Short mmCIF file of C-alpha atoms in Angstrom, two decimals:
data_model
loop_
_atom_site.label_atom_id
_atom_site.label_comp_id
_atom_site.label_asym_id
_atom_site.label_seq_id
_atom_site.Cartn_x
_atom_site.Cartn_y
_atom_site.Cartn_z
CA UNK Q 1303 205.64 50.52 158.66
CA UNK Q 1304 207.57 53.01 160.78
CA UNK Q 1305 205.41 55.26 162.94
CA UNK Q 1306 206.32 58.94 162.71
CA UNK Q 1307 206.38 60.57 166.10
CA UNK Q 1308 204.43 63.80 166.42
CA UNK Q 1309 206.27 67.08 166.97
CA UNK Q 1310 207.11 68.27 170.46
CA UNK Q 1311 207.39 71.81 169.18
CA UNK Q 1312 206.13 73.83 166.22
CA UNK Q 1313 207.17 77.45 165.70
CA UNK Q 1314 204.64 79.58 163.85
CA UNK Q 1315 206.38 82.65 162.44
CA UNK Q 1316 203.24 84.74 162.21
CA UNK Q 1317 204.77 87.82 160.61
CA UNK Q 1318 207.91 89.37 159.18
CA UNK Q 1319 206.88 92.72 160.58
CA UNK Q 1320 209.03 93.96 163.45
CA UNK Q 1321 209.69 97.20 165.29
CA UNK Q 1322 213.39 96.35 165.68
CA UNK Q 1323 216.23 95.73 163.26
CA UNK Q 1324 218.26 92.97 164.91
CA UNK Q 1325 221.57 92.27 163.18
CA UNK Q 1326 221.24 88.51 163.71
CA UNK Q 1327 217.60 88.00 162.64
CA UNK Q 1328 217.20 84.67 160.85
CA UNK Q 1329 213.95 85.86 159.24
CA UNK Q 1330 215.41 89.18 158.05
CA UNK Q 1331 212.37 90.89 159.56
CA UNK Q 1332 212.01 94.61 159.07
CA UNK Q 1333 210.46 97.75 160.42
CA UNK Q 1334 207.22 97.47 158.51
CA UNK Q 1335 203.84 98.38 159.95
CA UNK Q 1336 201.91 96.52 157.26
CA UNK Q 1337 202.71 93.15 155.75
CA UNK Q 1338 203.11 92.49 152.05
CA UNK Q 1339 199.83 90.62 151.82
CA UNK Q 1340 201.40 87.14 151.91
CA UNK Q 1341 200.96 86.49 155.63
CA UNK Q 1342 198.73 83.59 156.60
CA UNK Q 1343 195.26 84.73 157.57
CA UNK Q 1344 193.71 83.99 160.94
CA UNK Q 1345 191.71 81.11 159.45
CA UNK Q 1346 194.78 79.68 157.70
CA UNK Q 1347 196.76 79.72 160.95
CA UNK Q 1348 193.86 78.05 162.78
CA UNK Q 1349 193.70 75.34 160.10
CA UNK Q 1350 197.41 74.68 160.65
CA UNK Q 1351 196.86 74.50 164.41
CA UNK Q 1352 194.07 71.98 163.79
CA UNK Q 1353 196.46 69.83 161.78
CA UNK Q 1354 199.07 69.96 164.53
CA UNK Q 1355 196.50 69.04 167.19
CA UNK Q 1356 195.38 66.08 165.08
CA UNK Q 1357 198.90 64.67 165.35
CA UNK Q 1358 199.19 65.00 169.13
CA UNK Q 1359 197.98 66.90 172.18
CA UNK Q 1360 201.55 66.91 173.54
CA UNK Q 1361 202.81 69.72 171.32
CA UNK Q 1362 203.96 73.19 172.28
CA UNK Q 1363 203.21 75.92 169.73
CA UNK Q 1364 205.44 78.98 169.71
CA UNK Q 1365 203.71 82.05 168.34
CA UNK Q 1366 206.55 84.22 167.12
CA UNK Q 1367 207.69 86.49 164.29
CA UNK Q 1368 209.11 88.95 163.39
CA UNK Q 1369 207.31 90.52 166.33
CA UNK Q 1370 204.10 88.57 167.01
CA UNK Q 1371 202.60 91.36 169.12
CA UNK Q 1372 202.09 93.20 165.83
CA UNK Q 1373 199.51 90.59 164.80
CA UNK Q 1374 196.10 91.87 165.90
CA UNK Q 1375 194.78 88.33 166.12
CA UNK Q 1376 197.52 87.06 168.48
CA UNK Q 1377 195.21 86.70 171.48
CA UNK Q 1378 192.62 84.93 169.35
CA UNK Q 1379 195.22 82.50 168.01
CA UNK Q 1380 196.62 81.81 171.49
CA UNK Q 1381 193.11 81.08 172.77
CA UNK Q 1382 192.55 78.73 169.84
CA UNK Q 1383 195.75 76.81 170.63
CA UNK Q 1384 194.85 76.35 174.29
CA UNK Q 1385 191.26 75.49 173.41
CA UNK Q 1386 192.58 72.43 171.55
CA UNK Q 1387 194.59 71.31 174.58
CA UNK Q 1388 197.97 72.39 173.23
CA UNK Q 1389 200.46 74.65 174.97
CA UNK Q 1390 200.84 78.21 173.64
CA UNK Q 1391 203.92 80.32 174.25
CA UNK Q 1392 204.92 83.62 172.67
CA UNK Q 1393 208.40 84.68 171.52
CA UNK Q 1394 208.81 88.47 171.63
CA UNK Q 1395 211.31 91.29 171.96
CA UNK Q 1396 208.94 92.57 174.70
CA UNK Q 1397 209.44 96.22 173.80
CA UNK Q 1398 205.67 96.74 173.54
CA UNK Q 1399 204.69 94.33 176.32
CA UNK Q 1400 202.96 96.29 179.09
CA UNK Q 1401 200.63 95.25 181.90
CA UNK Q 1402 197.52 95.44 179.75
CA UNK Q 1403 199.07 93.31 177.01
CA UNK Q 1404 200.49 90.78 179.46
CA UNK Q 1405 197.08 90.35 181.09
CA UNK Q 1406 195.49 89.74 177.70
CA UNK Q 1407 198.05 87.04 176.91
CA UNK Q 1408 197.49 85.45 180.29
CA UNK Q 1409 193.71 85.50 179.78
CA UNK Q 1410 194.19 83.92 176.34
CA UNK Q 1411 195.88 80.94 177.98
CA UNK Q 1412 199.50 81.72 177.08
CA UNK Q 1413 201.70 79.56 179.31
CA UNK Q 1414 204.93 81.46 178.83
CA UNK Q 1415 206.63 84.36 177.08
CA UNK Q 1416 210.16 84.13 175.70
CA UNK Q 1417 211.95 87.48 176.01
CA UNK Q 1418 215.24 88.14 174.24
CA UNK Q 1419 217.97 89.78 176.36
CA UNK Q 1420 221.32 89.79 174.59
CA UNK Q 1421 223.35 91.56 177.25
CA UNK Q 1422 223.10 93.10 180.70
CA UNK Q 1423 224.68 96.19 179.18
CA UNK Q 1424 221.84 98.29 177.75
CA UNK Q 1425 224.08 99.82 175.11
CA UNK Q 1426 225.19 96.45 173.75
CA UNK Q 1427 221.65 95.11 173.69
CA UNK Q 1428 220.29 98.22 171.98
CA UNK Q 1429 223.00 98.09 169.32
CA UNK Q 1430 222.43 94.36 168.77
CA UNK Q 1431 218.68 94.96 168.48
CA UNK Q 1432 218.99 98.04 166.30
CA UNK Q 1433 216.96 100.44 168.47
CA UNK Q 1434 217.92 102.82 171.29
CA UNK Q 1435 215.94 102.07 174.43
CA UNK Q 1436 215.15 98.46 173.46
CA UNK Q 1437 216.81 97.10 176.62
CA UNK Q 1438 214.85 99.25 179.02
CA UNK Q 1439 211.60 98.48 177.22
CA UNK Q 1440 212.35 94.75 177.39
CA UNK Q 1441 212.95 95.13 181.14
CA UNK Q 1442 209.54 96.72 181.48
CA UNK Q 1443 208.14 93.76 179.57
CA UNK Q 1444 209.66 91.44 182.17
CA UNK Q 1445 208.06 93.56 184.90
CA UNK Q 1446 204.70 93.25 183.13
CA UNK Q 1447 205.00 89.45 183.12
CA UNK Q 1448 205.77 89.39 186.83
CA UNK Q 1449 202.99 91.85 187.62
CA UNK Q 1450 200.47 89.58 185.91
CA UNK Q 1451 201.83 86.21 187.05
CA UNK Q 1452 202.72 85.31 183.47
CA UNK Q 1453 205.66 82.92 183.27
CA UNK Q 1454 208.56 84.11 181.16
CA UNK Q 1455 211.82 82.82 179.78
CA UNK Q 1456 215.02 84.72 179.07
CA UNK Q 1457 216.57 84.06 175.64
CA UNK Q 1458 220.28 84.94 175.47
CA UNK Q 1459 222.08 84.73 172.10
CA UNK Q 1460 225.73 84.12 172.90
CA UNK Q 1461 228.61 85.35 170.74
CA UNK Q 1462 232.31 85.99 171.27
CA UNK Q 1463 231.39 89.54 172.30
CA UNK Q 1464 229.05 88.68 175.17
CA UNK Q 1465 230.11 85.17 176.24
CA UNK Q 1466 231.87 86.65 179.28
CA UNK Q 1467 228.47 87.70 180.62
CA UNK Q 1468 227.10 84.18 180.98
CA UNK Q 1469 227.50 83.90 184.78
CA UNK Q 1470 225.86 87.28 185.26
CA UNK Q 1471 223.03 86.41 182.85
CA UNK Q 1472 222.33 83.23 184.85
CA UNK Q 1473 222.25 85.29 188.04
CA UNK Q 1474 219.97 87.82 186.36
CA UNK Q 1475 217.55 85.14 185.16
CA UNK Q 1476 217.44 83.65 188.64
CA UNK Q 1477 216.94 87.00 190.38
CA UNK Q 1478 214.30 88.16 187.91
CA UNK Q 1479 212.30 84.94 188.59
CA UNK Q 1480 212.49 83.64 185.03
CA UNK Q 1481 211.13 80.15 184.53
CA UNK Q 1482 213.74 79.16 181.93
CA UNK Q 1483 217.02 80.51 180.58
CA UNK Q 1484 217.67 79.44 176.99
CA UNK Q 1485 221.14 80.14 175.64
CA UNK Q 1486 221.08 80.25 171.84
CA UNK Q 1487 224.09 79.66 169.59
CA UNK Q 1488 223.58 81.56 166.36
CA UNK Q 1489 223.39 79.87 163.00
CA UNK Q 1490 224.41 82.19 160.18
CA UNK Q 1491 221.23 82.60 158.16
CA UNK Q 1492 219.07 85.60 157.28
CA UNK Q 1493 220.71 88.80 158.49
CA UNK Q 1494 222.79 86.54 160.75
CA UNK Q 1495 224.99 85.87 157.70
CA UNK Q 1496 226.52 89.27 158.41
CA UNK Q 1497 227.12 88.62 162.11
CA UNK Q 1498 230.36 87.15 163.43
CA UNK Q 1499 229.38 83.90 165.09
CA UNK Q 1500 231.19 82.27 167.99
CA UNK Q 1501 234.64 80.71 167.84
CA UNK Q 1502 235.06 76.97 168.35
CA UNK Q 1503 237.06 77.59 171.52
CA UNK Q 1504 234.48 79.91 173.07
CA UNK Q 1505 231.65 77.62 171.97
CA UNK Q 1506 233.17 74.66 173.80
CA UNK Q 1507 233.95 76.67 176.95
CA UNK Q 1508 230.50 78.23 177.10
CA UNK Q 1509 228.73 74.94 176.49
CA UNK Q 1510 230.69 73.25 179.28
CA UNK Q 1511 229.70 76.05 181.64
CA UNK Q 1512 226.04 75.82 180.59
CA UNK Q 1513 225.99 72.05 181.15
CA UNK Q 1514 227.41 72.36 184.66
CA UNK Q 1515 225.07 75.24 185.55
CA UNK Q 1516 222.06 73.32 184.21
CA UNK Q 1517 222.94 70.33 186.40
CA UNK Q 1518 223.51 72.39 189.54
CA UNK Q 1519 220.61 74.83 189.24
CA UNK Q 1520 217.51 73.97 191.28
CA UNK Q 1521 215.28 76.97 190.70
CA UNK Q 1522 215.82 77.61 187.01
CA UNK Q 1523 215.82 75.46 183.86
CA UNK Q 1524 218.96 76.26 181.86
CA UNK Q 1525 219.34 74.84 178.37
CA UNK Q 1526 221.55 75.29 175.33
CA UNK Q 1527 219.71 75.74 172.04
CA UNK Q 1528 221.14 74.99 168.60
CA UNK Q 1529 223.96 73.18 170.41
CA UNK Q 1530 223.10 69.46 170.48
CA UNK Q 1531 226.55 68.69 171.91
CA UNK Q 1532 224.90 69.63 175.20
CA UNK Q 1533 223.62 66.04 175.22
CA UNK Q 1534 227.16 64.64 174.99
CA UNK Q 1535 228.40 66.87 177.79
CA UNK Q 1536 225.36 66.04 179.93
CA UNK Q 1537 226.05 62.32 179.60
CA UNK Q 1538 229.73 62.81 180.40
CA UNK Q 1539 228.84 64.87 183.48
CA UNK Q 1540 226.10 62.60 184.88
CA UNK Q 1541 224.79 59.58 183.01
CA UNK Q 1542 221.77 59.36 185.35
CA UNK Q 1543 220.64 62.91 184.59
CA UNK Q 1544 217.16 62.72 182.95
CA UNK Q 1545 218.13 65.16 180.17
CA UNK Q 1546 220.37 62.46 178.75
CA UNK Q 1547 217.17 60.68 177.72
CA UNK Q 1548 216.18 61.00 174.08
CA UNK Q 1549 212.75 62.34 175.07
CA UNK Q 1550 211.50 65.86 175.63
CA UNK Q 1551 212.05 69.40 174.42
CA UNK Q 1552 213.81 70.16 177.70
CA UNK Q 1553 216.48 67.57 176.93
CA UNK Q 1554 218.61 70.02 174.93
CA UNK Q 1555 219.32 68.09 171.75
CA UNK Q 1556 218.47 69.01 168.16
CA UNK Q 1557 214.88 68.23 167.21
CA UNK Q 1558 214.85 69.70 163.69
CA UNK Q 1559 212.64 67.63 161.44
CA UNK Q 1560 212.35 64.86 164.03
CA UNK Q 1561 210.25 66.51 166.75
CA UNK Q 1562 210.31 70.15 165.58
CA UNK Q 1563 209.24 72.19 162.57
CA UNK Q 1564 208.69 75.81 161.63
CA UNK Q 1565 205.96 77.47 159.55
CA UNK Q 1566 206.91 80.77 157.90
CA UNK Q 1567 204.58 83.80 157.71
CA UNK Q 1568 203.54 82.81 154.18
CA UNK Q 1569 203.00 79.13 154.97
CA UNK Q 1570 206.25 77.40 154.03
CA UNK Q 1571 207.28 74.53 156.33
CA UNK Q 1572 210.94 73.99 157.24
CA UNK Q 1573 212.68 71.67 159.73
CA UNK Q 1574 213.75 74.61 161.91
CA UNK Q 1575 214.03 78.42 161.69
CA UNK Q 1576 217.66 78.18 160.57
CA UNK Q 1577 216.96 75.73 157.74
CA UNK Q 1578 215.39 77.91 155.07
CA UNK Q 1579 214.59 75.35 152.37
CA UNK Q 1580 210.85 74.71 152.30
CA UNK Q 1581 209.50 71.15 152.27
CA UNK Q 1582 206.12 72.44 151.09
CA UNK Q 1583 203.46 75.01 151.85
CA UNK Q 1584 200.42 74.54 154.08
CA UNK Q 1585 198.31 76.38 151.50
CA UNK Q 1586 198.87 73.44 149.17
CA UNK Q 1587 199.43 70.50 151.53
CA UNK Q 1588 198.35 69.98 155.12
CA UNK Q 1589 200.94 70.35 157.86
CA UNK Q 1590 200.23 66.79 159.00
CA UNK Q 1591 200.98 65.40 155.53
CA UNK Q 1592 204.18 67.42 155.19
CA UNK Q 1593 205.29 66.38 158.67
CA UNK Q 1594 204.74 62.71 157.88
CA UNK Q 1595 205.88 62.45 154.28
CA UNK Q 1596 208.30 65.27 153.33
CA UNK Q 1597 211.56 63.71 152.02
CA UNK Q 1598 213.75 66.19 153.93
CA UNK Q 1599 212.07 65.23 157.20
CA UNK Q 1600 212.55 61.55 156.38
CA UNK Q 1601 216.24 62.20 155.72
CA UNK Q 1602 216.63 63.94 159.08
CA UNK Q 1603 214.91 61.05 160.87
CA UNK Q 1604 217.33 58.51 159.36
CA UNK Q 1605 220.45 60.63 158.84
CA UNK Q 1606 223.58 59.41 157.09
CA UNK Q 1607 226.07 61.77 158.69
CA UNK Q 1608 229.41 62.66 157.17
CA UNK Q 1609 232.79 63.75 158.52
CA UNK Q 1610 233.41 63.66 162.26
CA UNK Q 1611 229.67 63.52 162.97
CA UNK Q 1612 229.38 60.29 160.97
CA UNK Q 1613 232.34 58.72 162.80
CA UNK Q 1614 231.32 59.92 166.27
CA UNK Q 1615 230.15 57.59 169.03
CA UNK Q 1616 227.63 60.29 170.01
CA UNK Q 1617 226.06 60.39 166.54
CA UNK Q 1618 222.68 59.15 167.81
CA UNK Q 1619 222.65 61.03 171.10
CA UNK Q 1620 223.82 64.32 169.59
CA UNK Q 1621 224.07 64.17 165.79
CA UNK Q 1622 225.32 67.73 165.51
CA UNK Q 1623 223.46 70.75 164.18
CA UNK Q 1624 222.22 70.09 160.64
CA UNK Q 1625 221.55 73.77 159.92
CA UNK Q 1626 225.19 74.85 160.18
CA UNK Q 1627 226.68 72.65 157.44
CA UNK Q 1628 223.61 73.30 155.32
CA UNK Q 1629 224.03 77.09 155.65
CA UNK Q 1630 227.78 77.08 155.06
CA UNK Q 1631 228.35 74.17 152.69
CA UNK Q 1632 224.88 73.37 151.35
CA UNK Q 1633 225.29 69.89 152.85
CA UNK Q 1634 222.69 69.00 155.46
CA UNK Q 1635 224.56 65.80 156.43
CA UNK Q 1636 227.97 67.44 156.80
CA UNK Q 1637 229.85 67.64 160.09
CA UNK Q 1638 228.97 70.35 162.57
CA UNK Q 1639 232.11 72.46 162.30
CA UNK Q 1640 231.53 74.28 165.60
CA UNK Q 1641 232.03 71.06 167.56
CA UNK Q 1642 235.60 70.52 168.76
CA UNK Q 1643 235.10 66.91 169.85
CA UNK Q 1644 237.28 64.28 168.21
CA UNK Q 1645 235.54 60.88 167.92
CA UNK Q 1646 237.15 58.22 170.07
CA UNK Q 1647 236.43 55.31 167.76
CA UNK Q 1648 234.16 53.50 170.20
CA UNK Q 1649 230.78 51.94 169.67
CA UNK Q 1650 227.85 54.24 168.97
CA UNK Q 1651 226.15 55.23 172.23
CA UNK Q 1652 222.46 54.45 172.15
CA UNK Q 1653 220.00 56.99 173.58
CA UNK Q 1654 218.93 56.00 177.07
CA UNK Q 1655 215.22 56.19 176.39
CA UNK Q 1656 212.65 55.86 179.15
CA UNK Q 1657 212.35 52.60 181.06
CA UNK Q 1658 208.97 50.96 181.47
CA UNK Q 1659 207.67 52.07 184.87
CA UNK Q 1660 206.37 49.75 187.56
CA UNK Q 1661 205.94 52.51 190.12
CA UNK Q 1662 202.55 53.35 191.63
CA UNK Q 1663 201.08 56.83 191.21
CA UNK Q 1664 198.39 57.94 193.64
CA UNK Q 1665 195.31 59.77 192.28
CA UNK Q 1666 196.61 63.00 193.82
CA UNK Q 1667 199.96 62.60 192.05
CA UNK Q 1668 198.24 61.90 188.74
CA UNK Q 1669 196.20 65.07 189.24
CA UNK Q 1670 199.44 67.00 189.77
CA UNK Q 1671 200.87 65.50 186.59
CA UNK Q 1672 197.74 66.45 184.67
CA UNK Q 1673 198.32 70.13 185.46
CA UNK Q 1674 201.76 70.03 183.86
CA UNK Q 1675 202.03 71.00 180.18
CA UNK Q 1676 201.53 67.83 178.17
CA UNK Q 1677 204.72 68.13 176.14
CA UNK Q 1678 206.93 67.72 179.25
CA UNK Q 1679 204.83 65.26 181.26
CA UNK Q 1680 206.98 62.28 180.34
CA UNK Q 1681 210.11 64.13 181.43
CA UNK Q 1682 208.53 65.14 184.76
CA UNK Q 1683 207.30 61.58 185.32
CA UNK Q 1684 210.84 60.23 184.92
CA UNK Q 1685 212.22 62.87 187.29
CA UNK Q 1686 209.61 62.15 189.97
CA UNK Q 1687 210.04 58.38 189.78
CA UNK Q 1688 213.83 58.67 189.98
CA UNK Q 1689 213.50 60.81 193.10
CA UNK Q 1690 211.19 58.30 194.80
CA UNK Q 1691 213.37 55.37 193.73
CA UNK Q 1692 216.50 57.06 195.12
CA UNK Q 1693 214.66 57.48 198.44
CA UNK Q 1694 213.90 53.76 198.52
CA UNK Q 1695 210.20 54.23 197.80
CA UNK Q 1696 207.82 52.75 195.25
CA UNK Q 1697 204.94 55.25 195.17
CA UNK Q 1698 204.67 58.78 193.80
CA UNK Q 1699 202.29 60.90 195.87
CA UNK Q 1700 200.84 64.38 195.59
CA UNK Q 1701 203.15 65.41 198.44
CA UNK Q 1702 206.18 64.26 196.44
CA UNK Q 1703 205.02 66.20 193.35
CA UNK Q 1704 204.40 69.32 195.39
CA UNK Q 1705 207.78 69.10 197.06
CA UNK Q 1706 209.57 68.64 193.73
CA UNK Q 1707 207.69 71.59 192.23
CA UNK Q 1708 208.64 73.83 195.15
CA UNK Q 1709 212.24 72.72 194.96
CA UNK Q 1710 212.60 73.07 191.20
CA UNK Q 1711 210.67 76.28 190.66
CA UNK Q 1712 210.71 77.95 194.04
CA UNK Q 1713 209.22 81.41 193.87
CA UNK Q 1714 208.41 81.25 190.16
CA UNK Q 1715 204.64 81.29 190.37
CA UNK Q 1716 204.23 84.47 192.37
CA UNK Q 1717 206.18 87.46 191.13
CA UNK Q 1718 208.13 89.46 193.72
CA UNK Q 1719 207.93 93.19 194.23
CA UNK Q 1720 210.38 95.14 192.11
CA UNK Q 1721 210.96 98.89 191.80
CA UNK Q 1722 208.63 100.47 189.25
CA UNK Q 1723 211.40 102.78 188.06
CA UNK Q 1724 214.66 100.80 188.02
CA UNK Q 1725 218.08 102.43 187.55
CA UNK Q 1726 219.08 102.91 183.94
CA UNK Q 1727 222.74 101.90 184.08
CA UNK Q 1728 222.68 98.09 184.12
CA UNK Q 1729 220.64 95.02 184.81
CA UNK Q 1730 222.98 94.12 187.69
CA UNK Q 1731 222.14 97.31 189.54
CA UNK Q 1732 218.51 96.89 188.63
CA UNK Q 1733 218.21 93.54 190.38
CA UNK Q 1734 220.85 94.00 193.03
CA UNK Q 1735 223.26 91.46 191.54
CA UNK Q 1736 226.80 91.95 192.79
#
């Protein structure tokens, strides 16, 4: 009997309510103060969290929306997640995130906040988000995270219209002391069906640039999202790079239905936010049962890919985005039409996996590892052991872990001082980026 691996990541869309009107919203959230009565209750969400925790303690739960800050029980739910040993993060537009709110999230055990910034031009961002002043409010949200030592990520949705900003966005994320920069490639669902996506040419160019930046960057995690071809490019660039492993959310590949699922505000479970077909509802069937037995999930775990994806030597390492052909052609196994790669006809490349370790870890190093969020511990372990091995050693110590942490995330635990009233014209001026 095949063992089903537990999810690395579960997104809980807590609400469709939102104070913005983003043109690309996959949930088609709206400016509604009150829900329609179908939203999961606090107890129902907690029951779902219990089910997730029963599968594994190495799962990250994303509390998102709509705009999750509109849920009055958000702090309570975040505390419940962390109380079960899971990692809680919040995905927000940050327009209502002030110091008081950031402190409450921090006190509730939230390990990170994902903040959407679609451009360094306030006018573009505001138009994309459907509200004047949204950019400046999001910047204040970033300030609130720094002021309260709450880690944050920048989420940048790339299109043909803003792809030229990528270098500046990377510089902005670095200067603002973000922990992670996630570059999202839109899938045309929800209101995103009305948004021009990204051309194949721009997609390939941007993804190449992201891969190189991710490899070179020491103080910032940079990853492509909804672009599993990142794994192919990573392997081509450096086969020894740990992200080429099949393990870990940080690795950049598609996890939909294999290590990732989404729960909608009314309890439907889908493989990812861009795959809208429900595999069942947690009001009728437990999340754990749906995760283990849903036919769609089983199909995604043993895919029979078609077109170029089926003929590609990277079919196991990458596999393409399943949401795109499903959205456009109603064919979940179809080829990912945004990928420009032409299969070379070689043997299928097997995922590298993680080798059995024979390296010694001192008690101090194990203590360091225990402080790291459980869902990325395996990835960090591989990185630390590779570093020691490259130095000719055979023991990971607390000193090694501390040095790697300082090198990788230098300055990202203690927020710097920033002006309380930044200039209004651009994010470059705001952070002194030339």
